[in-house]
Amino acid sequence: MEVSTVPRTRGRPKLAPDAERRDEIVATAMQMFRQSGYAQLTTDAVAARCHISKRTLYKLFPSKAALITAIIDQHRQLMLRLPANYDDVPLDQALDLIFGNEIDDEADRERFAFLQLLFVEAIRHPELEEISEPHGKGVVLQLLADWIAHECARGRLNVPDPQDAARMLMDMVAGSITPSRDGRIAWVGSERRRAYVRECIRLFLSGAQVAR
């Protein structure tokens, strides 16, 4: 008779590690935000949807603001692929990758649909803008400025001020999705948006790239 040498697991099942549970909560909260907006995204609702206690939720996210910050952090990574190593990539291709210009049309529409919702909800709820401005746009500009400074140090770019250069480049690229006063974005289609961003990259590099 063959005897199993695998030990039995006893007692309660092992709890999910905090990092894994945190990711699951953020994914669920982002889905709820997409479906119902900022006002309906309460900690009670998130805890119920995730089948966890509020105590567990507050252990990982002490407030609704902390949860919204995590949602914005996750979405920001879809908008700007930094930090990352592009040292061996030509600058035009590097910026194309940094701005996520190669993703498929469906993913492109989804990330900008979320951005539009964020714009609209921030107009209705000023406290949301107080979170999204520093944790969204603020972090994006700093990451881009850091990358530009890195490329200046490597001798591939030459600009007087990386912070100013990052702001100028972002202002150009953002022109492809400039929202109206009510926060809505006139979607021009992924193909048109990609072409617009690539032209922005070409114009930026024509003034900033070091001639070889």
Short mmCIF file of C-alpha atoms in Angstrom, two decimals:
data_model
loop_
_atom_site.label_atom_id
_atom_site.label_comp_id
_atom_site.label_asym_id
_atom_site.label_seq_id
_atom_site.Cartn_x
_atom_site.Cartn_y
_atom_site.Cartn_z
CA MET A 1 0.00 0.00 0.00
CA GLU A 2 1.40 3.37 -1.05
CA VAL A 3 1.54 5.97 1.68
CA SER A 4 1.47 9.65 0.82
CA THR A 5 4.34 11.68 2.23
CA VAL A 6 2.58 15.00 1.62
CA PRO A 7 1.61 16.49 4.98
CA ARG A 8 -2.00 17.34 5.58
CA THR A 9 -2.94 20.95 5.93
CA ARG A 10 -4.69 21.58 9.20
CA GLY A 11 -6.77 24.39 10.54
CA ARG A 12 -7.89 27.48 8.65
CA PRO A 13 -6.73 28.00 5.02
CA LYS A 14 -3.67 30.21 4.56
CA LEU A 15 -4.55 33.84 4.11
CA ALA A 16 -3.54 35.64 0.92
CA PRO A 17 -0.34 37.68 1.26
CA ASP A 18 -0.96 41.39 1.74
CA ALA A 19 0.54 42.33 -1.66
CA GLU A 20 -1.67 39.85 -3.49
CA ARG A 21 -4.77 40.89 -1.59
CA ARG A 22 -3.95 44.55 -2.16
CA ASP A 23 -3.78 44.01 -5.93
CA GLU A 24 -7.10 42.19 -5.89
CA ILE A 25 -8.77 45.00 -3.94
CA VAL A 26 -7.39 47.67 -6.28
CA ALA A 27 -8.57 45.76 -9.35
CA THR A 28 -12.05 45.38 -7.86
CA ALA A 29 -12.20 49.02 -6.76
CA MET A 30 -11.14 50.19 -10.22
CA GLN A 31 -13.91 48.13 -11.79
CA MET A 32 -16.43 49.62 -9.35
CA PHE A 33 -15.18 53.13 -10.08
CA ARG A 34 -15.68 52.51 -13.81
CA GLN A 35 -19.19 51.20 -13.21
CA SER A 36 -20.54 53.63 -10.62
CA GLY A 37 -18.20 56.61 -10.28
CA TYR A 38 -16.49 58.24 -7.33
CA ALA A 39 -19.45 58.90 -5.02
CA GLN A 40 -20.59 55.26 -5.02
CA LEU A 41 -17.09 53.94 -4.37
CA THR A 42 -17.39 53.64 -0.59
CA THR A 43 -15.20 51.54 1.67
CA ASP A 44 -18.32 49.59 2.73
CA ALA A 45 -19.12 48.74 -0.90
CA VAL A 46 -15.54 47.74 -1.71
CA ALA A 47 -15.25 45.51 1.37
CA ALA A 48 -18.55 43.81 0.51
CA ARG A 49 -17.59 43.25 -3.14
CA CYS A 50 -14.21 41.82 -2.10
CA HIS A 51 -15.81 39.63 0.60
CA ILE A 52 -13.52 40.99 3.29
CA SER A 53 -14.07 42.85 6.53
CA LYS A 54 -13.65 46.60 6.74
CA ARG A 55 -10.89 45.95 9.25
CA THR A 56 -8.95 44.02 6.60
CA LEU A 57 -9.59 46.75 4.04
CA TYR A 58 -8.45 49.50 6.39
CA LYS A 59 -5.30 47.55 7.21
CA LEU A 60 -4.26 47.93 3.57
CA PHE A 61 -6.06 51.18 2.71
CA PRO A 62 -6.63 53.42 5.75
CA SER A 63 -9.08 55.66 3.85
CA LYS A 64 -11.02 56.09 0.63
CA ALA A 65 -8.36 58.58 -0.47
CA ALA A 66 -5.68 55.89 -0.10
CA LEU A 67 -7.74 53.51 -2.22
CA ILE A 68 -8.29 56.14 -4.93
CA THR A 69 -4.56 56.89 -4.89
CA ALA A 70 -3.82 53.20 -5.52
CA ILE A 71 -6.30 53.14 -8.42
CA ILE A 72 -4.66 56.19 -9.99
CA ASP A 73 -1.20 54.68 -9.46
CA GLN A 74 -2.26 51.54 -11.30
CA HIS A 75 -3.79 53.46 -14.20
CA ARG A 76 -0.77 55.75 -14.45
CA GLN A 77 1.36 52.71 -15.31
CA LEU A 78 -0.85 52.17 -18.37
CA MET A 79 -0.32 55.76 -19.48
CA LEU A 80 3.44 56.03 -18.95
CA ARG A 81 5.84 53.07 -19.03
CA LEU A 82 8.33 54.47 -16.56
CA PRO A 83 10.53 53.76 -14.73
CA ALA A 84 12.11 51.32 -17.19
CA ASN A 85 15.41 50.79 -18.99
CA TYR A 86 15.44 52.10 -22.57
CA ASP A 87 19.21 52.62 -22.81
CA ASP A 88 19.59 50.34 -25.85
CA VAL A 89 16.45 51.57 -27.64
CA PRO A 90 16.50 54.44 -30.17
CA LEU A 91 14.95 57.55 -28.64
CA ASP A 92 11.93 57.72 -30.96
CA GLN A 93 11.11 54.08 -30.26
CA ALA A 94 11.75 54.55 -26.54
CA LEU A 95 9.24 57.41 -26.33
CA ASP A 96 6.74 55.42 -28.39
CA LEU A 97 7.00 52.64 -25.80
CA ILE A 98 6.97 55.05 -22.86
CA PHE A 99 3.64 56.49 -24.02
CA GLY A 100 2.21 53.01 -24.65
CA ASN A 101 1.68 53.75 -28.31
CA GLU A 102 1.97 50.11 -29.34
CA ILE A 103 -0.98 48.67 -27.38
CA ASP A 104 -4.03 47.36 -29.24
CA ASP A 105 -7.06 49.49 -30.00
CA GLU A 106 -9.29 47.96 -27.32
CA ALA A 107 -6.75 48.52 -24.53
CA ASP A 108 -6.17 52.04 -25.85
CA ARG A 109 -9.88 52.88 -25.71
CA GLU A 110 -10.19 51.41 -22.22
CA ARG A 111 -7.35 53.43 -20.73
CA PHE A 112 -8.69 56.67 -22.19
CA ALA A 113 -12.25 55.84 -21.17
CA PHE A 114 -10.96 55.62 -17.59
CA LEU A 115 -9.11 58.91 -18.05
CA GLN A 116 -12.29 60.59 -19.28
CA LEU A 117 -14.23 59.24 -16.29
CA LEU A 118 -11.52 60.60 -14.01
CA PHE A 119 -11.76 64.05 -15.63
CA VAL A 120 -15.56 64.13 -15.39
CA GLU A 121 -15.69 62.89 -11.80
CA ALA A 122 -12.96 65.33 -10.72
CA ILE A 123 -15.13 68.22 -11.90
CA ARG A 124 -18.03 66.92 -9.81
CA HIS A 125 -15.87 66.04 -6.80
CA PRO A 126 -13.00 68.51 -6.17
CA GLU A 127 -11.48 66.21 -3.56
CA LEU A 128 -10.83 63.69 -6.33
CA GLU A 129 -8.83 66.26 -8.28
CA GLU A 130 -6.79 66.96 -5.13
CA ILE A 131 -5.74 63.31 -5.24
CA SER A 132 -5.38 62.81 -9.00
CA GLU A 133 -3.31 65.95 -9.67
CA PRO A 134 -0.26 65.03 -7.54
CA HIS A 135 -0.52 61.25 -7.86
CA GLY A 136 -1.38 61.24 -11.57
CA LYS A 137 -0.04 64.18 -13.51
CA GLY A 138 2.54 65.14 -10.89
CA VAL A 139 4.16 61.70 -10.80
CA VAL A 140 4.02 61.37 -14.60
CA LEU A 141 5.90 64.63 -15.07
CA GLN A 142 8.54 63.67 -12.51
CA LEU A 143 9.12 60.22 -14.02
CA LEU A 144 9.41 61.70 -17.51
CA ALA A 145 11.75 64.44 -16.27
CA ASP A 146 13.93 61.81 -14.57
CA TRP A 147 14.16 59.83 -17.80
CA ILE A 148 15.03 62.96 -19.83
CA ALA A 149 17.71 63.89 -17.27
CA HIS A 150 19.10 60.36 -17.53
CA GLU A 151 19.31 60.61 -21.31
CA CYS A 152 20.96 64.03 -21.04
CA ALA A 153 23.60 62.52 -18.75
CA ARG A 154 24.16 59.76 -21.31
CA GLY A 155 24.61 62.34 -24.07
CA ARG A 156 21.56 61.39 -26.14
CA LEU A 157 19.48 64.46 -25.25
CA ASN A 158 20.40 68.07 -24.60
CA VAL A 159 17.87 70.33 -22.87
CA PRO A 160 18.41 73.22 -20.42
CA ASP A 161 15.91 71.90 -17.86
CA PRO A 162 14.54 68.33 -17.85
CA GLN A 163 11.50 69.40 -15.81
CA ASP A 164 10.53 72.03 -18.37
CA ALA A 165 11.23 69.63 -21.23
CA ALA A 166 9.00 66.98 -19.63
CA ARG A 167 6.17 69.48 -19.22
CA MET A 168 6.49 70.66 -22.83
CA LEU A 169 6.47 67.10 -24.16
CA MET A 170 3.48 66.11 -22.01
CA ASP A 171 1.58 69.24 -23.08
CA MET A 172 2.12 68.27 -26.72
CA VAL A 173 1.16 64.63 -26.26
CA ALA A 174 -1.90 65.53 -24.15
CA GLY A 175 -3.20 67.52 -27.11
CA SER A 176 -4.41 64.24 -28.62
CA ILE A 177 -6.93 63.82 -25.78
CA THR A 178 -7.61 67.35 -24.51
CA PRO A 179 -10.89 67.23 -22.55
CA SER A 180 -13.68 69.77 -22.94
CA ARG A 181 -14.82 71.97 -20.05
CA ASP A 182 -17.13 69.21 -18.80
CA GLY A 183 -14.23 66.74 -18.76
CA ARG A 184 -15.28 64.74 -21.81
CA ILE A 185 -12.74 63.61 -24.40
CA ALA A 186 -13.54 63.61 -28.10
CA TRP A 187 -12.09 60.23 -29.05
CA VAL A 188 -10.39 60.48 -32.46
CA GLY A 189 -9.56 56.78 -32.69
CA SER A 190 -6.40 54.89 -31.81
CA GLU A 191 -4.79 55.18 -35.25
CA ARG A 192 -5.19 58.96 -35.33
CA ARG A 193 -4.02 59.32 -31.74
CA ARG A 194 -0.92 57.21 -32.37
CA ALA A 195 0.01 59.30 -35.40
CA TYR A 196 -0.46 62.50 -33.37
CA VAL A 197 1.76 61.25 -30.53
CA ARG A 198 4.47 60.12 -32.96
CA GLU A 199 4.50 63.55 -34.57
CA CYS A 200 4.85 65.09 -31.10
CA ILE A 201 7.80 62.79 -30.46
CA ARG A 202 9.40 63.75 -33.78
CA LEU A 203 9.03 67.47 -33.06
CA PHE A 204 10.40 67.09 -29.52
CA LEU A 205 13.43 65.10 -30.64
CA SER A 206 14.14 67.48 -33.52
CA GLY A 207 14.96 70.11 -30.91
CA ALA A 208 16.25 67.98 -28.03
CA GLN A 209 18.16 65.07 -29.57
CA VAL A 210 21.92 65.37 -29.81
CA ALA A 211 23.09 65.09 -33.43
CA ARG A 212 25.32 62.11 -34.19
#
